[in-house]
């Protein structure tokens, strides 16, 4: 039997990158998917965000695996809009068992984005995670069948990165904040057999990292990529590496694992 047979997963930021990888990996293990993405640009983000066509591609790949998927254009900063998308998916698919708060941005460029960049990254990467928990946990409780919530943080949530750049400062602050949310909700929801954990990737081969802006930064600062390398001999992990870790966290194999910060960092934090 597949590890997620009969389960329904709600995934934010599912248009591409890690979110799409999670949707596909969960579908391979038998889950149906509620997938949302903003599908529009945020002004302070110096690389293109996911599009409606990319979210449609996620749906096509999940359906190709024989699983159901409900998609919606939704901004995690807009709690009412996010709730509407979540409720529609729950109604169409019959509930929810897994929540992955994955949506995030990294507004780091050659120019400091200033207060707007700080505000946007906090709004998406921290408030957006809180909104995702808020719209989903009451249904998990009401169903009475337990569940699992995973919050996507970063190695930046367990170490001090950046400094002096508004977008980078906001990113690190938000990713640390996610750990606090995770621990609070792990305690709050434990009596309902709902587990809450966070995952902390190193650099992942997605458009957030592999884009023209980052290439330009590295061309001007070629030593930056080696400034804080992973311990294992790999520059970037693949999205599926993070998906496999989250798959374990949300499966029955981790049924008594809650309140943990799980690094998938190729030994980055050892450095």
Rosetta silent file (secondary structure, phi, psi, omega in degrees, C-alpha in Angstrom):
SEQUENCE: XXXXXXXXXXXXXXXXXXXXXXXXXXXXXXXXXXXXXXXXXXXXXXXXXXXXXXXXXXXXXXXXXXXXXXXXXXXXXXXXXXXXXXXXXXXXXXXXXXXXXXXXXXXXXXXXXXXXXXXXXXXXXXXXXXXXXXXXXXXXXXXXXXXXXXXXXXXXXXXXXXXXXXXXXXXXXXXXXXXXXXXXXXXXXXXXXXXXXXXXXXXXXXXXXXXXXXXXXXXXXXXXXXXXXXXXXXXXXXXXXXXXXXXXXXXXXXXXXXXXXXXXXXXXXXX
SCORE:     score description
SCORE:     0.000 S_00000001
   1 L     0.000  138.046  178.989    0.000    0.000    0.000 S_00000001
   2 L   -66.354  151.835 -171.983    1.273    3.491   -0.844 S_00000001
   3 L   -67.585  -25.654 -178.508    2.313    5.606    2.103 S_00000001
   4 L  -119.040   24.675 -179.029   -0.285    8.343    1.518 S_00000001
   5 L   -57.399  127.383  178.362   -3.119    6.304    0.054 S_00000001
   6 L    81.349    1.612 -179.802   -6.434    8.037    0.707 S_00000001
   7 L   -91.841  158.098  177.408   -4.816   11.193    2.086 S_00000001
   8 E  -126.154  128.399 -175.992   -5.441   14.761    0.909 S_00000001
   9 E  -117.788  135.491  175.396   -2.654   17.348    0.995 S_00000001
  10 E  -104.287  120.655 -174.349   -2.898   21.141    0.888 S_00000001
  11 E  -127.965  125.903  175.312    0.267   22.704   -0.569 S_00000001
  12 E   -95.409  154.898 -178.158    1.031   26.404   -0.998 S_00000001
  13 L    64.150   41.759 -171.068    3.462   27.691   -3.609 S_00000001
  14 L   -94.246    7.146 -176.966    2.743   24.636   -5.752 S_00000001
  15 L   -67.801  -29.108 -177.819    3.222   26.222   -9.163 S_00000001
  16 L  -167.463 -172.601  174.674    6.797   25.016   -9.545 S_00000001
  17 H    57.570 -138.169 -177.355    9.976   24.258   -7.611 S_00000001
  18 H   -61.886  -41.045 -178.332    9.641   22.598   -4.235 S_00000001
  19 H   -60.379  -43.870  177.387    5.854   22.957   -4.140 S_00000001
  20 H   -64.724  -41.845  179.462    5.389   21.140   -7.425 S_00000001
  21 H   -59.927  -40.855  178.330    7.856   18.458   -6.354 S_00000001
  22 H   -63.096  -44.735 -179.166    5.891   17.893   -3.138 S_00000001
  23 H   -59.540  -44.838 -178.829    2.610   17.606   -5.058 S_00000001
  24 H   -67.959  -45.432 -177.691    4.073   15.060   -7.466 S_00000001
  25 H   -63.967  -40.849  177.839    5.863   13.033   -4.797 S_00000001
  26 H   -65.162  -40.646  178.971    2.732   12.892   -2.629 S_00000001
  27 H   -63.059  -38.033  176.678    0.639   11.888   -5.640 S_00000001
  28 H   -59.828  -28.106 -179.407    3.092    9.079   -6.372 S_00000001
  29 L   -98.069   12.073  170.583    2.338    7.812   -2.871 S_00000001
  30 L   103.909    1.616 -175.784   -1.436    7.965   -3.325 S_00000001
  31 L   -86.484  150.208  165.382   -2.444   11.446   -2.133 S_00000001
  32 E   -94.724  157.965 -165.803   -4.880   13.865   -3.746 S_00000001
  33 E  -129.451  136.499  163.676   -3.790   17.496   -3.794 S_00000001
  34 E  -106.838  115.798 -171.679   -5.121   20.984   -3.113 S_00000001
  35 E  -122.488  128.020  178.066   -2.544   23.237   -4.783 S_00000001
  36 E  -128.411  154.394  173.792   -2.357   27.023   -4.669 S_00000001
  37 E  -155.993  155.868 -178.571    0.070   29.633   -5.951 S_00000001
  38 L   -69.099  -34.863  176.990    0.053   33.420   -6.296 S_00000001
  39 L    53.367   37.639  173.208    0.595   33.216  -10.092 S_00000001
  40 L  -161.156  168.301 -175.046    1.632   36.862  -10.310 S_00000001
  41 L   -89.033  148.276  169.836    4.676   39.014   -9.637 S_00000001
  42 L  -108.856  129.027 -166.824    5.609   40.793   -6.398 S_00000001
  43 L   -57.165  -35.630 -175.855    7.422   44.025   -7.179 S_00000001
  44 L   -82.649   -6.953 -178.810   10.376   43.558   -4.809 S_00000001
  45 L   -86.785  120.084 -171.718   11.203   40.042   -6.022 S_00000001
  46 L   -86.497   14.105  175.760   13.982   40.304   -8.636 S_00000001
  47 L  -135.920  156.365 -177.390   13.199   37.010  -10.407 S_00000001
  48 L   -66.652  135.215  173.770    9.982   35.795  -12.079 S_00000001
  49 L   -87.571  174.484 -176.107    7.483   34.082   -9.805 S_00000001
  50 L   -63.147  153.062 -179.535    5.294   31.139  -10.838 S_00000001
  51 L  -112.401  168.764  176.293    2.630   31.609  -13.505 S_00000001
  52 H   -61.481  -36.508  178.260   -0.853   30.207  -14.018 S_00000001
  53 H   -63.990  -37.020  179.029    0.568   28.000  -16.787 S_00000001
  54 H   -69.806  -38.188  175.571    3.090   26.542  -14.368 S_00000001
  55 H   -64.531  -37.829  176.804    0.367   25.781  -11.823 S_00000001
  56 H   -64.409  -33.930  177.469   -1.602   24.111  -14.617 S_00000001
  57 H   -67.400  -38.706  174.261    1.484   22.002  -15.378 S_00000001
  58 H   -57.192  -46.398  179.487    1.598   20.867  -11.765 S_00000001
  59 H   -60.128  -42.961 -178.814   -2.044   19.778  -12.119 S_00000001
  60 H   -61.249  -41.116 -177.866   -1.271   17.939  -15.360 S_00000001
  61 H   -71.458  -37.460  176.731    1.561   16.003  -13.749 S_00000001
  62 H   -66.387  -44.711  178.697   -0.490   15.036  -10.695 S_00000001
  63 H   -63.881  -31.605  177.077   -3.414   13.936  -12.870 S_00000001
  64 H   -64.892  -19.035  176.591   -0.979   11.939  -14.984 S_00000001
  65 L   -92.684    5.173  177.316   -0.304    9.875  -11.877 S_00000001
  66 L    82.816   16.104 -179.313   -4.006    9.075  -11.548 S_00000001
  67 L  -109.136  158.975  178.085   -4.646   11.372   -8.609 S_00000001
  68 L   -86.756  149.124  176.308   -7.150   14.209   -8.161 S_00000001
  69 E  -148.600  138.464  174.110   -6.041   17.803   -7.801 S_00000001
  70 E  -117.022  124.151 -179.319   -7.820   21.099   -7.190 S_00000001
  71 E  -113.446  156.626  177.424   -5.827   24.223   -8.035 S_00000001
  72 E  -156.678  145.483  171.014   -6.429   27.884   -7.281 S_00000001
  73 E   -80.923  115.054 -176.843   -4.708   31.204   -7.701 S_00000001
  74 L  -150.185  139.371  179.802   -4.265   32.389   -4.123 S_00000001
  75 L  -101.618  122.334 -176.858   -1.920   34.747   -2.308 S_00000001
  76 L   -64.638  -14.690  176.762   -0.890   33.501    1.136 S_00000001
  77 L   -75.830  -19.050 -177.367   -0.887   37.129    2.334 S_00000001
  78 L  -102.734   94.962 -173.079   -4.653   37.263    1.733 S_00000001
  79 H   -63.444  -38.461 -179.709   -6.162   35.041    4.423 S_00000001
  80 H   -65.195  -43.431  178.195   -9.725   35.311    3.114 S_00000001
  81 H   -66.357  -38.732  177.971   -8.686   34.385   -0.411 S_00000001
  82 H   -65.421  -41.128  178.806   -6.510   31.545    0.876 S_00000001
  83 H   -63.339  -39.660  179.170   -9.374   30.254    3.006 S_00000001
  84 H   -62.448  -42.254  178.908  -11.723   30.288    0.013 S_00000001
  85 H   -66.111  -42.831  178.855   -9.255   28.231   -2.025 S_00000001
  86 H   -62.940  -48.211 -178.285   -8.707   25.801    0.849 S_00000001
  87 H   -61.839  -38.772  178.559  -12.425   25.382    1.546 S_00000001
  88 H   -63.382  -43.081  178.494  -13.135   24.758   -2.138 S_00000001
  89 H   -65.354  -41.931  178.427  -10.493   22.038   -2.277 S_00000001
  90 H   -62.020  -42.688  179.621  -11.719   20.414    0.923 S_00000001
  91 H   -63.347  -42.051 -176.199  -15.287   20.415   -0.397 S_00000001
  92 H   -76.490  -32.719 -175.126  -14.301   18.875   -3.729 S_00000001
  93 H  -101.954  -17.566  173.136  -11.850   16.284   -2.420 S_00000001
  94 L   101.738   20.795  176.590  -13.508   15.398    0.887 S_00000001
  95 L   136.826 -165.574  176.255  -11.232   16.762    3.596 S_00000001
  96 L  -154.393  144.103  179.709   -7.580   17.353    4.363 S_00000001
  97 L  -125.750  -26.368 -173.232   -4.896   15.351    6.151 S_00000001
  98 E  -132.399  136.656  175.769   -1.629   17.087    5.290 S_00000001
  99 E  -127.639  127.328  176.346   -0.704   20.765    5.125 S_00000001
 100 E  -122.508  107.163  178.133    2.591   21.986    3.654 S_00000001
 101 E   -85.501   88.317 -171.063    3.189   25.724    4.052 S_00000001
 102 L  -104.581  -24.945 -173.443    5.770   25.984    1.299 S_00000001
 103 L   -56.975  134.357  179.523    5.154   29.347   -0.418 S_00000001
 104 L  -165.707  159.145  177.497    8.073   31.726   -0.061 S_00000001
 105 L  -131.382  161.261  176.435   10.111   34.452   -1.725 S_00000001
 106 L  -135.400   83.489 -175.932   13.721   35.637   -1.543 S_00000001
 107 L   -79.248   62.020 -178.613   13.820   39.322   -2.549 S_00000001
 108 L  -112.561  121.839 -179.705   17.609   39.504   -2.578 S_00000001
 109 L  -141.034 -172.338  178.645   19.291   41.345   -5.450 S_00000001
 110 L   -67.298  -27.525  177.243   22.206   43.587   -6.277 S_00000001
 111 L  -104.215  137.515  176.159   20.185   46.524   -4.992 S_00000001
 112 L   -68.830  124.321 -177.609   18.848   46.641   -1.445 S_00000001
 113 L   -75.309   -8.024  176.894   15.050   46.570   -1.711 S_00000001
 114 H    68.103 -160.255 -175.902   14.673   48.608    1.464 S_00000001
 115 H   -56.767  -32.061  179.879   11.587   48.562    3.699 S_00000001
 116 H   -65.557  -40.585  178.624    9.349   47.261    0.893 S_00000001
 117 H   -65.729  -43.634  176.182   11.520   44.161    0.457 S_00000001
 118 H   -56.406  -49.398 -176.158   11.578   43.582    4.227 S_00000001
 119 H   -62.992  -44.147 -177.196    7.804   43.952    4.416 S_00000001
 120 H   -64.773  -42.960 -177.293    7.085   41.670    1.453 S_00000001
 121 H   -71.358  -34.784  174.430    9.282   38.818    2.616 S_00000001
 122 H   -66.664  -42.188 -178.409    7.890   38.956    6.154 S_00000001
 123 H   -63.092  -41.875 -178.618    4.342   39.085    4.776 S_00000001
 124 H   -80.043  -51.955 -167.567    4.844   36.081    2.484 S_00000001
 125 H   -81.698  -18.538  178.641    7.337   33.934    4.376 S_00000001
 126 H  -118.525  -58.211  177.680    6.020   34.399    7.911 S_00000001
 127 H   -61.352  -37.872  178.518    2.528   35.883    7.902 S_00000001
 128 H   -62.797  -36.226  175.906    1.707   33.687    4.901 S_00000001
 129 H   -67.596  -44.535  177.684    2.743   30.595    6.854 S_00000001
 130 H   -60.648  -43.402  177.080    0.628   31.697    9.816 S_00000001
 131 H   -59.078  -41.293 -179.817   -2.326   32.289    7.479 S_00000001
 132 H   -61.994  -43.265  176.760   -1.877   28.800    6.018 S_00000001
 133 H   -63.662  -46.181 -175.688   -1.999   27.251    9.481 S_00000001
 134 H   -60.739  -40.725 -177.059   -4.951   29.392   10.510 S_00000001
 135 H   -77.610  -18.779 -172.725   -7.148   28.471    7.541 S_00000001
 136 H  -106.352  -33.207 -171.449   -6.375   24.750    7.755 S_00000001
 137 H   -65.498  -33.966  179.022   -5.990   23.621   11.353 S_00000001
 138 H   -59.514  -37.007  178.183   -9.679   24.020   12.365 S_00000001
 139 H   -67.287  -41.561  176.974  -10.682   21.524    9.671 S_00000001
 140 H   -58.476  -41.847  179.557   -7.990   19.087   10.798 S_00000001
 141 H   -67.120  -47.242 -176.606   -9.328   19.357   14.360 S_00000001
 142 H   -62.502  -35.354 -178.983  -12.988   19.079   13.364 S_00000001
 143 H   -65.579  -32.965  177.994  -12.378   15.969   11.283 S_00000001
 144 L    72.040   23.127 -179.336  -10.960   14.198   14.333 S_00000001
 145 L  -119.192   20.850  179.544   -8.599   11.987   12.346 S_00000001
 146 L    73.831 -160.247  178.816   -5.294   13.645   13.201 S_00000001
 147 E   153.899 -178.008 -177.461   -2.989   15.005   10.553 S_00000001
 148 E  -143.426  134.528  175.657    0.360   16.541    9.804 S_00000001
 149 E  -120.447  131.204  176.307    1.524   20.104    9.138 S_00000001
 150 E  -123.926  129.659  179.825    4.978   20.870    7.751 S_00000001
 151 E  -107.179  127.920 -179.880    6.353   24.400    7.560 S_00000001
 152 E   -84.514  110.251  173.119    9.124   25.136    5.077 S_00000001
 153 L  -102.028 -131.241 -174.319   11.872   27.100    6.776 S_00000001
 154 L  -173.423  166.236  168.301   15.529   27.092    5.683 S_00000001
 155 H   -59.839  -24.686  176.734   19.041   26.699    7.030 S_00000001
 156 H   -66.915  -14.262  176.443   18.597   30.461    7.429 S_00000001
 157 H   -87.957   -4.321  179.885   16.066   29.620   10.151 S_00000001
 158 L  -126.216    1.191  179.694   18.716   27.838   12.209 S_00000001
 159 L  -146.400  167.058  179.766   21.772   29.995   11.525 S_00000001
 160 L   -92.153  105.819  178.384   22.637   33.641   11.041 S_00000001
 161 L  -112.988  159.612  173.855   22.721   34.459    7.349 S_00000001
 162 L    73.615 -148.909 -176.315   22.840   37.738    5.522 S_00000001
 163 L   117.736  118.275  176.369   23.044   41.050    7.294 S_00000001
 164 L    95.137   -5.815  177.653   22.815   44.505    5.818 S_00000001
 165 L  -121.830  127.222 -172.296   20.345   43.712    3.044 S_00000001
 166 H   -59.688  -45.424 -179.874   16.643   44.291    3.722 S_00000001
 167 H   -64.789  -43.148  178.711   15.424   41.305    1.728 S_00000001
 168 H   -66.623  -40.335  177.234   18.060   38.994    3.201 S_00000001
 169 H   -61.744  -45.379  179.461   17.432   40.258    6.723 S_00000001
 170 H   -63.130  -39.224  179.651   13.698   39.727    6.301 S_00000001
 171 H   -61.170  -48.872 -179.315   14.237   36.252    4.875 S_00000001
 172 H   -64.837  -41.821  179.065   16.357   35.157    7.837 S_00000001
 173 H   -62.534  -43.662 -179.935   13.989   36.735   10.357 S_00000001
 174 H   -63.836  -43.105 -177.638   10.969   35.068    8.764 S_00000001
 175 H   -68.322  -31.574  171.183   12.621   31.659    8.614 S_00000001
 176 H   -68.397  -40.913  179.612   13.531   31.916   12.301 S_00000001
 177 H   -59.927  -33.920  178.441    9.963   32.977   13.047 S_00000001
 178 H   -59.444  -36.763  178.801    8.658   29.833   11.389 S_00000001
 179 H   -61.854  -41.638  177.492   10.439   27.762   14.039 S_00000001
 180 H   -63.114  -43.623  176.654    8.543   29.614   16.755 S_00000001
 181 H   -60.081  -44.957 -178.142    5.235   29.055   14.985 S_00000001
 182 H   -59.015  -46.556 -177.230    6.034   25.385   14.533 S_00000001
 183 H   -67.454  -38.491  178.717    6.831   24.832   18.186 S_00000001
 184 H   -63.822  -46.421 -177.275    3.770   26.732   19.369 S_00000001
 185 H   -75.967  -27.356  174.792    1.383   24.839   17.126 S_00000001
 186 H   -60.403  -41.412  177.385    3.054   21.486   17.798 S_00000001
 187 H   -70.221  -45.049 -175.661    2.102   21.931   21.469 S_00000001
 188 H   -62.427  -39.579 -172.581   -1.317   23.381   20.720 S_00000001
 189 H   -98.026   -7.056 -179.409   -2.383   20.649   18.288 S_00000001
 190 H   -56.696  -39.222  178.722   -0.768   17.599   19.906 S_00000001
 191 L   -61.685  -17.918  178.843   -3.932   16.726   21.894 S_00000001
 192 L   -98.650   11.576 -178.174   -5.702   16.355   18.546 S_00000001
 193 L    59.111   32.496  175.011   -3.013   13.993   17.168 S_00000001
 194 E  -106.375  119.985 -176.823   -1.971   16.678   14.689 S_00000001
 195 E   -95.027  143.124  179.991    1.802   16.801   14.274 S_00000001
 196 E  -132.951  125.957 -179.005    3.662   19.985   13.324 S_00000001
 197 E  -139.588  164.913  173.856    7.274   20.080   12.130 S_00000001
 198 E  -123.701  150.883  178.515    9.568   22.323   10.108 S_00000001
 199 E  -118.743  142.856 -169.757   12.008   21.426    7.347 S_00000001
 200 E  -129.838   86.832 -179.917   15.219   23.361    6.750 S_00000001
 201 E   -77.362  152.386  161.217   16.761   23.010    3.294 S_00000001
 202 L   -78.828 -164.117  178.154   20.094   24.301    2.137 S_00000001
 203 L   -58.541  135.695 -178.034   20.150   25.756   -1.389 S_00000001
 204 E  -121.411  142.106 -177.423   17.721   23.934   -3.683 S_00000001
 205 L   -74.217   77.678  178.447   17.839   23.805   -7.470 S_00000001
 206 L  -134.707  169.732  178.654   14.719   25.888   -8.103 S_00000001
 207 L   -61.807  -16.479  174.984   14.020   29.238   -9.805 S_00000001
 208 L   -65.509  -31.808 -177.740   14.364   30.961   -6.426 S_00000001
 209 L  -104.744  -42.538 -176.029   18.095   30.169   -6.545 S_00000001
 210 L   -96.611   92.938 -178.223   18.793   29.451  -10.216 S_00000001
 211 L  -154.968  169.796 -175.617   17.817   32.666  -11.997 S_00000001
 212 H   -63.056  -37.348  179.608   19.352   35.573  -13.900 S_00000001
 213 H   -63.316  -45.924  179.018   19.542   37.816  -10.837 S_00000001
 214 H   -64.873  -37.732  177.411   21.463   35.234   -8.833 S_00000001
 215 H   -61.567  -38.730  178.624   23.748   34.605  -11.804 S_00000001
 216 H   -67.779  -40.911  177.066   24.502   38.321  -11.959 S_00000001
 217 H   -58.837  -45.817 -177.619   25.233   38.435   -8.224 S_00000001
 218 H   -69.328  -30.816  177.953   27.641   35.512   -8.559 S_00000001
 219 H   -67.683  -31.459  179.707   29.333   37.054  -11.588 S_00000001
 220 H   -89.110  -23.352  179.759   30.121   40.155   -9.524 S_00000001
 221 L  -132.413   70.268 -172.030   30.892   38.239   -6.329 S_00000001
 222 L   -62.117  -20.617  179.709   32.321   34.882   -7.520 S_00000001
 223 L   -83.174   -8.023 -174.159   33.455   33.872   -4.029 S_00000001
 224 H   -62.593  -38.507 -175.355   29.941   34.136   -2.588 S_00000001
 225 H   -66.970  -24.265 -179.620   28.904   30.606   -3.553 S_00000001
 226 H  -101.875    4.718 -175.877   31.827   29.138   -1.587 S_00000001
 227 L   -64.846  -39.155  179.083   31.524   31.472    1.398 S_00000001
 228 L  -139.007   74.555 -172.539   29.454   28.999    3.418 S_00000001
 229 L   -75.451  162.152  171.212   29.515   25.683    1.539 S_00000001
 230 L   -68.283  154.136  176.772   27.704   22.464    2.328 S_00000001
 231 L   -71.768  -43.126  175.985   29.750   19.812    4.117 S_00000001
 232 L   -73.992  151.795 -174.491   28.808   17.160    1.554 S_00000001
 233 L   -78.164   64.941  177.256   30.250   17.729   -1.942 S_00000001
 234 L  -144.712  132.597 -178.352   27.080   19.124   -3.540 S_00000001
 235 L   -77.175  -46.633 -179.353   26.317   22.755   -4.344 S_00000001
 236 L  -131.535  140.534  169.839   22.517   22.477   -4.564 S_00000001
 237 E   -82.244  170.646  177.687   20.075   19.784   -3.522 S_00000001
 238 L  -100.943  152.238  179.830   17.141   18.843   -5.771 S_00000001
 239 H   -52.194  -38.531 -177.506   13.495   19.633   -4.953 S_00000001
 240 H   -65.255  -25.161  176.262   12.690   15.923   -4.632 S_00000001
 241 H   -63.120  -38.752  177.203   15.260   15.645   -1.834 S_00000001
 242 H   -72.845  -39.507  178.653   13.143   18.015    0.228 S_00000001
 243 H   -59.525  -41.754 -178.925    9.956   16.269   -0.883 S_00000001
 244 H   -64.280  -37.551  177.566   11.259   12.912    0.318 S_00000001
 245 H   -66.905  -43.170  179.356   12.014   14.346    3.757 S_00000001
 246 H   -67.683  -37.417  176.656    8.567   15.922    4.006 S_00000001
 247 H   -55.529  -44.095  178.185    6.978   12.695    2.751 S_00000001
 248 H   -63.808  -44.633 -178.633    8.516   10.899    5.703 S_00000001
 249 H   -59.941  -36.796 -176.056    7.362   13.594    8.137 S_00000001
 250 H   -89.655   -7.884 -177.884    3.737   13.406    6.953 S_00000001
 251 L   -86.586  170.310  177.986    3.625    9.603    6.716 S_00000001
 252 H   -68.440  -16.108  177.334    2.744    7.116    9.443 S_00000001
 253 H   -63.175  -24.426  179.150    6.445    6.253    9.624 S_00000001
 254 H  -113.116   33.961 -170.901    6.840    9.502   11.580 S_00000001
 255 L   -63.547  -19.673  177.353    3.582    9.201   13.512 S_00000001
 256 L  -113.381   19.700  178.730    5.213   10.189   16.806 S_00000001
 257 L  -101.686  114.595  177.169    7.500   12.867   15.391 S_00000001
 258 L  -149.068  149.985  178.464    6.347   16.385   16.208 S_00000001
 259 L    76.153   22.174 -177.561    8.003   19.680   17.106 S_00000001
 260 L  -106.058  150.388  171.333   11.247   18.952   15.260 S_00000001
 261 E  -102.681  106.650 -173.748   13.408   21.141   13.018 S_00000001
 262 E   -99.869  107.383  176.208   14.563   18.746   10.280 S_00000001
 263 E   -76.881  136.787  167.680   17.557   19.961    8.258 S_00000001
 264 E  -123.385   77.770 -159.590   17.922   18.708    4.691 S_00000001
 265 L  -128.325    9.662 -179.153   21.132   20.643    4.301 S_00000001
 266 L    51.149   31.605  178.889   23.919   18.414    2.970 S_00000001
 267 L    78.438   15.109 -179.171   25.707   19.156    6.231 S_00000001
 268 H   -54.470  -43.786 -174.845   25.552   22.922    5.796 S_00000001
 269 H   -71.622  -12.838  174.443   24.878   23.529    9.487 S_00000001
 270 H   -69.652  -21.553 -175.083   27.996   21.567   10.412 S_00000001
 271 L   -82.539    0.000    0.000   30.029   24.396    8.946 S_00000001
